[in-house]
Short mmCIF file of C-alpha atoms and ligand atoms in Angstrom, two decimals:
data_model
loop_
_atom_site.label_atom_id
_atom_site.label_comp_id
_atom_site.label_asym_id
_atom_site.label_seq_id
_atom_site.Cartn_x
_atom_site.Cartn_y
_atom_site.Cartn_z
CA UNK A 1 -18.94 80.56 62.87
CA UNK A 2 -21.16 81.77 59.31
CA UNK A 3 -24.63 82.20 60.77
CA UNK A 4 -27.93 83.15 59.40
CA UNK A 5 -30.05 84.89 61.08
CA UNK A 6 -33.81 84.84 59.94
CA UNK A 7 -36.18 87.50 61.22
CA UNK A 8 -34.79 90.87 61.96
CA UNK A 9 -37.01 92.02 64.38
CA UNK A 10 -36.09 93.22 68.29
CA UNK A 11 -34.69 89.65 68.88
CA UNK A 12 -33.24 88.51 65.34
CA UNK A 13 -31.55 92.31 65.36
CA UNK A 14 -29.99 92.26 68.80
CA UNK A 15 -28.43 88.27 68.22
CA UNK A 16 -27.56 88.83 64.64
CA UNK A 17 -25.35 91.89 66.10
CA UNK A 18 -24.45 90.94 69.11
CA UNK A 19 -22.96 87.70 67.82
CA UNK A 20 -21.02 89.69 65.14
CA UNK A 21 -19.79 91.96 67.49
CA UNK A 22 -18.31 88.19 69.43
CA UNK A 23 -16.60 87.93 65.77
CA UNK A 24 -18.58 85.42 64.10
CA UNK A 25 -19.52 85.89 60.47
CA UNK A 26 -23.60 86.87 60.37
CA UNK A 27 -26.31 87.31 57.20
CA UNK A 28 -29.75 88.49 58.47
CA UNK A 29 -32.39 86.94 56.41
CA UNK A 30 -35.83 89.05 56.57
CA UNK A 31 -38.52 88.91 54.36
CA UNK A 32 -39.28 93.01 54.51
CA UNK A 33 -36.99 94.53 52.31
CA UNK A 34 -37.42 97.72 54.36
CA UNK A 35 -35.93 96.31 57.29
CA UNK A 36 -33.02 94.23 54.77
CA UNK A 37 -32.47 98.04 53.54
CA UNK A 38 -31.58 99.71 56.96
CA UNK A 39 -29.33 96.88 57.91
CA UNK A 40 -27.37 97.06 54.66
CA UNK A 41 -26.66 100.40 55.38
CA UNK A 42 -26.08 100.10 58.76
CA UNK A 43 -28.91 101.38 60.51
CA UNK A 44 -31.21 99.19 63.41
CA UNK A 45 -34.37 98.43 62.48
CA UNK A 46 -35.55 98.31 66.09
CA UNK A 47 -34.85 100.91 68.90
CA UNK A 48 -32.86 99.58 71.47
CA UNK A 49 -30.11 100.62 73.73
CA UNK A 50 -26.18 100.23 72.27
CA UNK A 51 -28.31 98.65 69.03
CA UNK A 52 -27.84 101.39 66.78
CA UNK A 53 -23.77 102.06 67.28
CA UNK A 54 -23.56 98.12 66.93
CA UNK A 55 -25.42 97.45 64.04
CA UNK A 56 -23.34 100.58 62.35
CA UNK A 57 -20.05 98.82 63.88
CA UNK A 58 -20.26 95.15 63.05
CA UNK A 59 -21.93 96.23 59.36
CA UNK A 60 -19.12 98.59 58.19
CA UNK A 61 -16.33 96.02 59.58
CA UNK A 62 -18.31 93.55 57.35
CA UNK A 63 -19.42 91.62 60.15
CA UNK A 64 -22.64 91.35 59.34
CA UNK A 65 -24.94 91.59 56.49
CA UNK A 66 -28.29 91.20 55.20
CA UNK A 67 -30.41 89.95 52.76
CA UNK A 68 -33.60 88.59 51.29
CA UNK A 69 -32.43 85.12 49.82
CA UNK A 70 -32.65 82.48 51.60
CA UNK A 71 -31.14 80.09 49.30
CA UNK A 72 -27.85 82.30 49.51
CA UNK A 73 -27.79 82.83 53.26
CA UNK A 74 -28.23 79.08 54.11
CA UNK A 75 -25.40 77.97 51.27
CA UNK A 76 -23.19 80.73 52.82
CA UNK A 77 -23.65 79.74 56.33
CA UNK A 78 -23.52 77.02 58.99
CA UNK A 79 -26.38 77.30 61.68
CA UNK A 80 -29.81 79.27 61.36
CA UNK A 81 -31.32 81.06 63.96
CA UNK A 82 -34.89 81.57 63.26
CA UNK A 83 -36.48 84.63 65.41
CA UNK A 84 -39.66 85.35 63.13
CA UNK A 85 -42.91 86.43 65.32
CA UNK A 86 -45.22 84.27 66.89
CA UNK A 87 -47.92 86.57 67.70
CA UNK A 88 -51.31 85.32 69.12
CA UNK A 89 -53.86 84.31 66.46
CA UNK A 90 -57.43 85.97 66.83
CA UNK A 91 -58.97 83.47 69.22
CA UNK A 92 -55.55 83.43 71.32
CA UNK A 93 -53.64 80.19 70.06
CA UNK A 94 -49.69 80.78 69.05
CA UNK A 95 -49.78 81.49 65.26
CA UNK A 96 -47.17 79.16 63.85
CA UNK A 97 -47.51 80.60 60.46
CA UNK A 98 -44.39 82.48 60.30
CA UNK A 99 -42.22 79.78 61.59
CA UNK A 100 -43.80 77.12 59.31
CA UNK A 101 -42.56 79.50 55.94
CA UNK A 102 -39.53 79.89 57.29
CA UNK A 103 -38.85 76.57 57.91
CA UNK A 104 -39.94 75.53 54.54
CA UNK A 105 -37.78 77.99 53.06
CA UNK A 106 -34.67 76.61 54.77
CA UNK A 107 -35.69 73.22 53.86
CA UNK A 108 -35.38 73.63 50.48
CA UNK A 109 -32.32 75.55 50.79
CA UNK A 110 -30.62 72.48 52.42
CA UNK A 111 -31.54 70.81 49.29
CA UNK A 112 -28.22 71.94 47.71
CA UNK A 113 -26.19 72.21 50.75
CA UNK A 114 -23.50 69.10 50.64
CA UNK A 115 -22.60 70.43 54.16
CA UNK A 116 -24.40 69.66 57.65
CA UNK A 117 -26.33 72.78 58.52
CA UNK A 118 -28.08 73.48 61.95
CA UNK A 119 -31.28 74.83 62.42
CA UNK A 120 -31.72 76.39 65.63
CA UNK A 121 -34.97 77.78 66.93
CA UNK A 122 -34.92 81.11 69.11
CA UNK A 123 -38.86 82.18 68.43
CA UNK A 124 -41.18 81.62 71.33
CA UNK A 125 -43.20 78.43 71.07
CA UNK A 126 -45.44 76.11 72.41
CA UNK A 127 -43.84 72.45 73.46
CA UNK A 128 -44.06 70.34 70.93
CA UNK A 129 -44.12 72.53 67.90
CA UNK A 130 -40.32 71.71 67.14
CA UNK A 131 -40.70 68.06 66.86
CA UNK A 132 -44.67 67.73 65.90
CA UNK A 133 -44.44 70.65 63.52
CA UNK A 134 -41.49 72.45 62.32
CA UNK A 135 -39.29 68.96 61.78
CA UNK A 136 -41.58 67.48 59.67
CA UNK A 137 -41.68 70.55 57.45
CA UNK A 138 -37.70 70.86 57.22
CA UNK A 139 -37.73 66.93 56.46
CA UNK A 140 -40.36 66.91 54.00
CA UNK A 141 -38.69 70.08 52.02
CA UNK A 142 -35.39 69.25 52.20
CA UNK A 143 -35.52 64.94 51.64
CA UNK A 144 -32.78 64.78 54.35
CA UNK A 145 -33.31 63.50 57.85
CA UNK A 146 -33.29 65.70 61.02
CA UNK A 147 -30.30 64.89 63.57
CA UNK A 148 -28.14 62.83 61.23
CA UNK A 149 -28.44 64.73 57.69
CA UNK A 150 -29.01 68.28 59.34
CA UNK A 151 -29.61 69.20 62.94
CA UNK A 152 -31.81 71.05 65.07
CA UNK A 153 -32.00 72.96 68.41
CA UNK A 154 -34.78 75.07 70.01
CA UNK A 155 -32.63 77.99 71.92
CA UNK A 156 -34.94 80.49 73.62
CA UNK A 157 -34.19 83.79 73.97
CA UNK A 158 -34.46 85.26 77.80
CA UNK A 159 -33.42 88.87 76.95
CA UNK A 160 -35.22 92.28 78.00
CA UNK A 161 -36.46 94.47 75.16
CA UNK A 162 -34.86 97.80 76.19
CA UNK A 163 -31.67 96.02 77.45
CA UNK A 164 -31.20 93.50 75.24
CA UNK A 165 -28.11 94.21 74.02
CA UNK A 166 -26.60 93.86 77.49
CA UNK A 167 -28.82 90.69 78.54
CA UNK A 168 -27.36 89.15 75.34
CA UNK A 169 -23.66 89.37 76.68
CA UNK A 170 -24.99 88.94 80.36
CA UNK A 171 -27.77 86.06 79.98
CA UNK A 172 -29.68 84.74 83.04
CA UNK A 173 -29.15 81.54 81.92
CA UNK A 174 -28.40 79.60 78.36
CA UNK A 175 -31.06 76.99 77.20
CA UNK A 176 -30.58 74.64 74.61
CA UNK A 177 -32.91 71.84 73.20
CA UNK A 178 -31.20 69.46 71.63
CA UNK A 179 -32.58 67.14 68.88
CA UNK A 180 -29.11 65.18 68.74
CA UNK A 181 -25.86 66.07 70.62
CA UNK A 182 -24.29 66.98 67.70
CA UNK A 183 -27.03 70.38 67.31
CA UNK A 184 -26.32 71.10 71.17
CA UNK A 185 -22.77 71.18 70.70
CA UNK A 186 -23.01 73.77 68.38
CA UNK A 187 -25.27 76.06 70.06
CA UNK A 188 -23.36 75.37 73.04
CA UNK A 189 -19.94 76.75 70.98
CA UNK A 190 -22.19 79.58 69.81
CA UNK A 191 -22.47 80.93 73.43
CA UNK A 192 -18.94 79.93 74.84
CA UNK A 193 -17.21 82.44 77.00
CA UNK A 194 -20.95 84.08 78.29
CA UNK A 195 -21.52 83.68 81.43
CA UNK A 196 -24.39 82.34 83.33
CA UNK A 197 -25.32 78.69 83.79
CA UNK A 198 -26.33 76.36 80.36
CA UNK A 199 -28.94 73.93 80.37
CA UNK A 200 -28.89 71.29 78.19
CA UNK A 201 -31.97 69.50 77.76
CA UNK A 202 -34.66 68.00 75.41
CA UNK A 203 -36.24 69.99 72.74
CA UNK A 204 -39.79 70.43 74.45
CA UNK A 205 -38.31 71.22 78.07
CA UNK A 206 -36.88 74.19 76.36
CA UNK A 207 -39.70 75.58 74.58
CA UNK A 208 -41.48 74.72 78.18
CA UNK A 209 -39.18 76.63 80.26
CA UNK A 210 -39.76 80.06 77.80
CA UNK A 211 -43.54 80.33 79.46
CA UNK A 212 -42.70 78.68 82.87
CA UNK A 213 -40.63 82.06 82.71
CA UNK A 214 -43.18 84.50 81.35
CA UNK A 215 -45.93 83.19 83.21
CA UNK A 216 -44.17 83.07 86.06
CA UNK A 217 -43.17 87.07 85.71
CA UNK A 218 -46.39 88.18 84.99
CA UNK A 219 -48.10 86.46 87.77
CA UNK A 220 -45.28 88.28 89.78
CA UNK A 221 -46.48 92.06 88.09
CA UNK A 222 -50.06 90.72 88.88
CA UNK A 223 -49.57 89.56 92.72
CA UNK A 224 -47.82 92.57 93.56
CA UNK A 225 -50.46 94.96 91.60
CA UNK A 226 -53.00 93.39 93.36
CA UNK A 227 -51.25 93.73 97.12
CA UNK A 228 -50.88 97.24 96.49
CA UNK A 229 -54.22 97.64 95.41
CA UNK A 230 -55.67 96.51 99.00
CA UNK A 231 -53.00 97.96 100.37
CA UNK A 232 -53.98 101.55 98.84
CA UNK A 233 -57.80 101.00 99.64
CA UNK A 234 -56.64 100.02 103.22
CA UNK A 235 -54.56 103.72 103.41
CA UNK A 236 -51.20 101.74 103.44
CA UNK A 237 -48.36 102.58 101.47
CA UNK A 238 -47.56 99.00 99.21
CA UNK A 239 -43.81 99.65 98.93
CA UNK A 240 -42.60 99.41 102.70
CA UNK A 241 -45.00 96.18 102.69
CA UNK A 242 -43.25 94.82 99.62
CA UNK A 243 -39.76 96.47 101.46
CA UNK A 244 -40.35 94.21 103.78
CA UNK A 245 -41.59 90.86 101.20
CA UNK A 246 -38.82 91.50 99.08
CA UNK A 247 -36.09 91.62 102.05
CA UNK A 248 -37.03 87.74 102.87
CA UNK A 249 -34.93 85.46 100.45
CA UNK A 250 -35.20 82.21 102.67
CA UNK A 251 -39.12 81.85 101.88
CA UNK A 252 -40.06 84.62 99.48
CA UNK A 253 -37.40 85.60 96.93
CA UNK A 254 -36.14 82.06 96.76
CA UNK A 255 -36.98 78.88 95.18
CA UNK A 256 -39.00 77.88 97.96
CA UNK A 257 -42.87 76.36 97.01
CA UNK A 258 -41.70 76.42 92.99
CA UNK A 259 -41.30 72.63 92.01
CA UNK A 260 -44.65 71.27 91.61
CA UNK A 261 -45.78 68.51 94.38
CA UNK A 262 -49.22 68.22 95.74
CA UNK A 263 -52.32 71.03 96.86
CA UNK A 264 -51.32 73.31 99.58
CA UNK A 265 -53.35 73.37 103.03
CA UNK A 266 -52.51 73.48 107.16
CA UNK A 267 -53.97 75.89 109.31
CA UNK A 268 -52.75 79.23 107.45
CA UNK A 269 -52.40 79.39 103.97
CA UNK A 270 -56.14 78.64 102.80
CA UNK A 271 -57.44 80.86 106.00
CA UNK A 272 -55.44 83.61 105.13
CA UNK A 273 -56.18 83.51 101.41
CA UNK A 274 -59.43 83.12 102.21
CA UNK A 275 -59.52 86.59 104.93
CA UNK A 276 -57.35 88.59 102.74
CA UNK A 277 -59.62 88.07 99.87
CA UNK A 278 -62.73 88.84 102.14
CA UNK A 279 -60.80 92.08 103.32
CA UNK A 280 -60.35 93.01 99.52
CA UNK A 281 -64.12 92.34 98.26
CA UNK A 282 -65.14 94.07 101.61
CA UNK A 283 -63.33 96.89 100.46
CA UNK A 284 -64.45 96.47 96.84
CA UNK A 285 -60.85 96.00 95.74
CA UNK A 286 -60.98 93.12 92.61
CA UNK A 287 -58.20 90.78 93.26
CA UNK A 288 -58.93 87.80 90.51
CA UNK A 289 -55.41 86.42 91.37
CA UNK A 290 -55.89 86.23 94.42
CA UNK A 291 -59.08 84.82 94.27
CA UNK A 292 -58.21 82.25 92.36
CA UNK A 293 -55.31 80.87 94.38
CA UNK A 294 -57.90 78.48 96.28
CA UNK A 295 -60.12 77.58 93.21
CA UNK A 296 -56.66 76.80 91.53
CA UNK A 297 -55.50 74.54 94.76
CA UNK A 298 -58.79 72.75 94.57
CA UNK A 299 -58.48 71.48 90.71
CA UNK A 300 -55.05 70.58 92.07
CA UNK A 301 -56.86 67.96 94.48
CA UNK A 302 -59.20 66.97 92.24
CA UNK A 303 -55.97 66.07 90.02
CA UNK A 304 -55.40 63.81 91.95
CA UNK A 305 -58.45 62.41 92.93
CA UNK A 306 -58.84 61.79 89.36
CA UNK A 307 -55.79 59.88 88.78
CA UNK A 308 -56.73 57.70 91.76
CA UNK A 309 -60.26 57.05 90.34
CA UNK A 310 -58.63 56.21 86.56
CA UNK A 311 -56.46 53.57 88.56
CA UNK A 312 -59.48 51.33 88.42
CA UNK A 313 -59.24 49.67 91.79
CA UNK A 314 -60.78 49.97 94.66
CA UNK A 315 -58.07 48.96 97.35
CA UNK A 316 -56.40 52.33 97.93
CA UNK A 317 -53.08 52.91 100.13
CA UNK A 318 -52.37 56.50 101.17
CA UNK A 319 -49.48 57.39 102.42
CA UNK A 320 -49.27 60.69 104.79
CA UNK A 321 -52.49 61.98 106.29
CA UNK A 322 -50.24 65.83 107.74
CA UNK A 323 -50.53 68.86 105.97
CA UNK A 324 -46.97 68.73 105.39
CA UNK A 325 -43.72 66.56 106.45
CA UNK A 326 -42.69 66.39 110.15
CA UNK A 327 -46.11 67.64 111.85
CA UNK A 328 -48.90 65.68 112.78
CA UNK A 329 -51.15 68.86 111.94
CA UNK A 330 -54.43 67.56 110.39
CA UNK A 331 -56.00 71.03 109.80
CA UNK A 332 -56.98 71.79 105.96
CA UNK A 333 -54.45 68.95 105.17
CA UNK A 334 -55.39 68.36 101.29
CA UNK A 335 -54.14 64.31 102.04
CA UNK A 336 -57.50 64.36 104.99
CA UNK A 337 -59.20 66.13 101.83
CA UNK A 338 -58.55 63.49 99.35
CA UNK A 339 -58.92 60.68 102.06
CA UNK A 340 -62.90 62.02 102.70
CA UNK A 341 -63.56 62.38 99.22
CA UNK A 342 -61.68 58.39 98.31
CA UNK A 343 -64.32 56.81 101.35
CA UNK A 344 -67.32 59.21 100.52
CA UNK A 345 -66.67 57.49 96.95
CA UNK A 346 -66.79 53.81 98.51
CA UNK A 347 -62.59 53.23 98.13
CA UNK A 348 -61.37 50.79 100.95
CA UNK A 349 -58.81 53.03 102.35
CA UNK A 350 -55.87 52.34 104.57
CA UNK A 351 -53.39 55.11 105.84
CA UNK A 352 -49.89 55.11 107.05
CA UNK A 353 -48.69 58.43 108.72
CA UNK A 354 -45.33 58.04 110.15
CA UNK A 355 -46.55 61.55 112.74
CA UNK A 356 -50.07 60.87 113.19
CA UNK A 357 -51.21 58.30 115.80
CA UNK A 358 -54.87 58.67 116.70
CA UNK A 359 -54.07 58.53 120.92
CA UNK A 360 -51.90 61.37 120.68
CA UNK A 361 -54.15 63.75 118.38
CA UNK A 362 -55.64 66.58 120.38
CA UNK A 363 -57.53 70.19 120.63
CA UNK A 364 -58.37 71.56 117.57
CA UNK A 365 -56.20 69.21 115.10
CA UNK A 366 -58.53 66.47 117.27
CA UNK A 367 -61.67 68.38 116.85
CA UNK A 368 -61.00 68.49 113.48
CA UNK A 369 -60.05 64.93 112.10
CA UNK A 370 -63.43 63.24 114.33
CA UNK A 371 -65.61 65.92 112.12
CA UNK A 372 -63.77 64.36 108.91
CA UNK A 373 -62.67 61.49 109.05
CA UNK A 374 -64.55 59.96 112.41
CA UNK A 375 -63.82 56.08 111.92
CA UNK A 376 -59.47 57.74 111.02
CA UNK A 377 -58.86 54.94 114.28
CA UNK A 378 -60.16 51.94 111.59
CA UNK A 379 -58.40 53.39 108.43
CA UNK A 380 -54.91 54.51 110.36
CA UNK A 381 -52.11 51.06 110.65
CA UNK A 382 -48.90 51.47 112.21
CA UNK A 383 -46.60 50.49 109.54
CA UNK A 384 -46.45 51.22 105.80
CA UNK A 385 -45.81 47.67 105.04
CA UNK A 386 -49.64 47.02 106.52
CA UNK A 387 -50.95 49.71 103.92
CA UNK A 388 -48.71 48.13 101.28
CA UNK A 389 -50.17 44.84 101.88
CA UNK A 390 -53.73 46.28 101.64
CA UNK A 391 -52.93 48.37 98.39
CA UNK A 392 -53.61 47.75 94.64
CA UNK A 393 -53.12 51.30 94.26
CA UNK A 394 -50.79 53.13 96.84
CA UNK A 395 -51.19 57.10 96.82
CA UNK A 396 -47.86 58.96 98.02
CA UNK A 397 -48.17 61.94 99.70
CA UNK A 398 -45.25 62.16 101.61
CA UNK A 399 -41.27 60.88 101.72
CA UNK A 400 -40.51 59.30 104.99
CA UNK A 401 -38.20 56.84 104.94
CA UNK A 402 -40.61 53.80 106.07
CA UNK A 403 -42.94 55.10 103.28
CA UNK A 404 -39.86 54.82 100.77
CA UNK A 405 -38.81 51.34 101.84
CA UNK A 406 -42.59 50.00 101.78
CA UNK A 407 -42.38 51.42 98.08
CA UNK A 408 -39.47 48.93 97.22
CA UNK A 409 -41.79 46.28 97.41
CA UNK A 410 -44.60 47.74 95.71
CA UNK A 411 -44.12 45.66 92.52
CA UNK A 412 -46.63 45.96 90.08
CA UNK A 413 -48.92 48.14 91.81
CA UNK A 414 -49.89 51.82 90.63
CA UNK A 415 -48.07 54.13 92.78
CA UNK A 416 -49.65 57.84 92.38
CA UNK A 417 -47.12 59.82 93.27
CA UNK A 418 -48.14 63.44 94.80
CA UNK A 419 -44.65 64.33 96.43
CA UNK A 420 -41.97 63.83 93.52
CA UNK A 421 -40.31 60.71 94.96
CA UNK A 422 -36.54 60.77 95.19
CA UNK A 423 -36.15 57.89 92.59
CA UNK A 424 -38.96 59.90 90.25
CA UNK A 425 -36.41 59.74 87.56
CA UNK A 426 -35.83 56.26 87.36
CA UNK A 427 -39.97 55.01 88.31
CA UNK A 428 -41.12 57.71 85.56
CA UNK A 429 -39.97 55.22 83.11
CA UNK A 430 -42.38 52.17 84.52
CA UNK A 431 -45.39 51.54 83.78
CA UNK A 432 -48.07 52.01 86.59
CA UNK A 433 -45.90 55.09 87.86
CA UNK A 434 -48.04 58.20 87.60
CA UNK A 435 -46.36 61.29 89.44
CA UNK A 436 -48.91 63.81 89.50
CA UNK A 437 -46.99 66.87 87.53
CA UNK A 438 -44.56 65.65 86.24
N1 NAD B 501 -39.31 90.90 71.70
C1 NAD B 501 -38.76 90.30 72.73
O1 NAD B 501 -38.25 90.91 73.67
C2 NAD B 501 -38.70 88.79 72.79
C3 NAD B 501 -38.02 88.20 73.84
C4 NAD B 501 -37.93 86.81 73.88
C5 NAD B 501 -38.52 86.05 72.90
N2 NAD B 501 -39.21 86.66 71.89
C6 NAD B 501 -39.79 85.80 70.86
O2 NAD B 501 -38.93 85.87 69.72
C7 NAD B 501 -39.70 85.82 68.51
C8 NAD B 501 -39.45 87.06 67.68
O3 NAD B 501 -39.90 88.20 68.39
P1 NAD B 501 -39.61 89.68 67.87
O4 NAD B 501 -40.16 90.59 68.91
O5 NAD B 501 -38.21 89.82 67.43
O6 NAD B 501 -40.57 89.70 66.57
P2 NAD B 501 -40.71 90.84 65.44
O7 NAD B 501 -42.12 90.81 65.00
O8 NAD B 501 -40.11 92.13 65.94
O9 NAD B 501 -39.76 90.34 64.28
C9 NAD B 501 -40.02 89.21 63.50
C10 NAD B 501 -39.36 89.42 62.14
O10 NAD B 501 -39.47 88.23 61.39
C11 NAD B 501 -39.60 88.58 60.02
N3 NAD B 501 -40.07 87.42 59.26
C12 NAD B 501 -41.32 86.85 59.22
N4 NAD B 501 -41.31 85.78 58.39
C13 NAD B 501 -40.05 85.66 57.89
C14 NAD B 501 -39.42 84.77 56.98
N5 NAD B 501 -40.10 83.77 56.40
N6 NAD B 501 -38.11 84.93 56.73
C15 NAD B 501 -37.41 85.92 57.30
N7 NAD B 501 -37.96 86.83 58.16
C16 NAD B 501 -39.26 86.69 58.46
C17 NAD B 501 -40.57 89.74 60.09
O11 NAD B 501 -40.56 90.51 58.90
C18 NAD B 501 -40.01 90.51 61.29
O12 NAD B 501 -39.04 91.45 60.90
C19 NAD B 501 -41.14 85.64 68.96
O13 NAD B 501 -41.43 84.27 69.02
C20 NAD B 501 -41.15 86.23 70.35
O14 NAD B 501 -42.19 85.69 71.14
C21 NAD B 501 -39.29 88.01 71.82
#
């Protein structure tokens, strides 16, 4: 393929070589003639592992090339990829600025193009700014219409600085946001023959799943910082704890707890936070992760709570009262949580909990529900279909199968979903279907 690259930066630099070292034909576009310089004459303008031999390489076999008109590079070429910065503006929004030029460049390069071109996005940004922002520009300076007259993809880049050359022909995954099929396809052909899986998806899921990623690996750097900082101020060495974290891949290193659902509770996870961060201010150790873990779980409920209030009736199903699926453990449960808070609130409440039956409660989990929920034995029916009947609004917080079949008769009602129903795909689509992240 004849691509342009615009932005020769770490990430413009390493695809712009990398995919004329896979023998496609490539013209970096950069608006710093300094950098256009070095490239012409074969030289990296980043420092990077295997980057400097490449550039050298694909440059002298003619490969690639560079330049400062955009005009040129977009007539010469097929696809775009746009990797210009999108560094944090002073109060700590995304600056869009460099990605707005750009596209406005390439918009009115199109002008002249008889040709369909694609405009694929590789830069880091927020969901949204593809469709709300960035198409609107390219439409405007070009006259033509995105998806039919020229297409568009959003095609974040997962690579390492440092090994990026490597991650580029080893990716962890390929993600492409497609405007139109047509645009996918031709990412999709861009990448053929790397391994790793490809995602094909819509244009905001991709720019989504960039932070999801980033977030998600810092608050990994931060979690284990912050274990080995109470593990140093309790004399124990961090790395045979985190030898011994790191070696369990059924509930630690695995994709257990990842897909969003409802607030966390039972009789371990909020007592333990809640010890471990007492241990750590005890021994003046600041662990704000940490500490926030349980402030973070508690908006969670209050989520939900709130999406239950907005329903704007007063005849509340919830189904589940357990901390989790298959236990009738009523200790910390967030569902006894958001029950107290529904009745202290004046709801007319009825529960269905395929586990819990009031007779055979006992001990602590007893102790426990008769100091929160004392009249549970007036609220609690024995089938869903009761709690159905009762319901305007039926709160789901858990899947058992009499729960799901009550559901097929819900009708019109609003149906708050806490638990990601198995049919989420299809309900998300009605109206009166609210799932709570998602
Ligand atoms: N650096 C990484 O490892 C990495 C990894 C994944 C994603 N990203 C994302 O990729 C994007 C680029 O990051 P980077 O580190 O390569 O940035 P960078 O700052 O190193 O490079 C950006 C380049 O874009 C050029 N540029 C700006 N406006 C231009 C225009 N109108 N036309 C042509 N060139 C223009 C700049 O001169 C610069 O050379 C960012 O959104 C970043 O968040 C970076």
């Amino acid at each position: 393929m004849k691509i342009s690259v615009f932005g020769l930066g770490y990430v413009g630099c390493v695809s712009a070589a990398c995919l004329a070292a896979s023998g496609h034909e490539v013209v970096g576009v950069d608006v710093n003639p300094l950098k256009v310089d070095l490239v012409t004459r074969g030289q990296a303008p980043v420092v990077e592992e295997r980057i400097g031999e490449l550039i050298s390489e694909v440059v002298r076999g003619g490969a690639l090339r560079a330049t400062t008109d955009v005009s040129a590079a977009v007539a010469a070429t097929e696809i775009s990829l746009v990797c210009v910065g999108t560094p944090s503006a002073p109060n700590g929004s995304l600056s869009t600025v460099y990605l707005e030029r750009v596209s406005e460049q390439i918009g009115r390069a199109l002008t002249t193009k008889a040709e369909r071109h694609t405009v694929v996005f590789r830069s880091t940004m927020l969901p949204g700014t593809c469709a709300d922002l960035l198409v609107p520009i390219l439409e405007r300076a070009s006259g033509l219409g995105a998806g039919h007259d020229f297409g568009v993809a959003v095609n974040p880049e997962f690579l390492r600085e440092g090994t990026s050359v490597r991650d580029f022909f080893e990716p962890p995954k390929t993600v492409i946001g497609e405007f139109d099929t047509e645009s996918g396809d031709v990412v999709a052909a861009l990448y053929a023959g790397l391994p790793g899986q490809v995602f094909r998806v819509p244009v905001a899921v991709a720019e989504m799943t960039k932070y999801a990623d980033n977030a998600f690996h810092g608050l990994k750097i931060g979690f284990a910082n912050e274990i080995g900082a109470i593990c140093r101020a309790l004399g124990l060495d961090s790395h045979r704890v985190m030898d011994v974290f790191l070696a369990d891949s059924k509930l630690n290193i695995s994709a257990a707890y990842l897909r969003p659902g409802f607030a966390f509770g039972g009789s371990c996870l909020p007592k333990d936070l809640r010890g471990l961060v007492y241990a750590a201010r005890r021994a003046d150790v600041s662990v704000p992760l940490l500490a926030h873990v349980l402030p973070s779980n508690e908006d969670h409920l209050r989520r939900a709570f709130e999406l239950v209030a907005a329903a704007g009736s007063r005849k509340i199903g919830l189904f589940g009262l357990s901390f989790k699926p298959g236990t009738d453990d009523l200790r910390e449960s967030p569902l006894v949580e958001l029950a107290e808070r529904l009745l202290g609130k004046g709801y007319d409440l009825r529960i269905y909990d395929a586990n819990v039956s009031l007779s055979r409660l006992m001990g602590a989990n007893r102790d426990y529900i008769e100091s929160r929920l004392p009249h549970l034995g007036d609220l609690l029916t024995h089938s869903a279909a009761d709690v159905l009947a009762h319901a305007d609004v039926c709160v789901v917080g858990c899947k058992d199968p009499a729960v799901l079949g009550a559901l097929d008769d819900a009708g019109d009602r609003t149906i708050i979903d806490l638990v990601r129903l198995p049919d989420a795909d299809a309900r998300r689509a009605h109206p009166g279907y609210v799932g709570l992240g998602w």
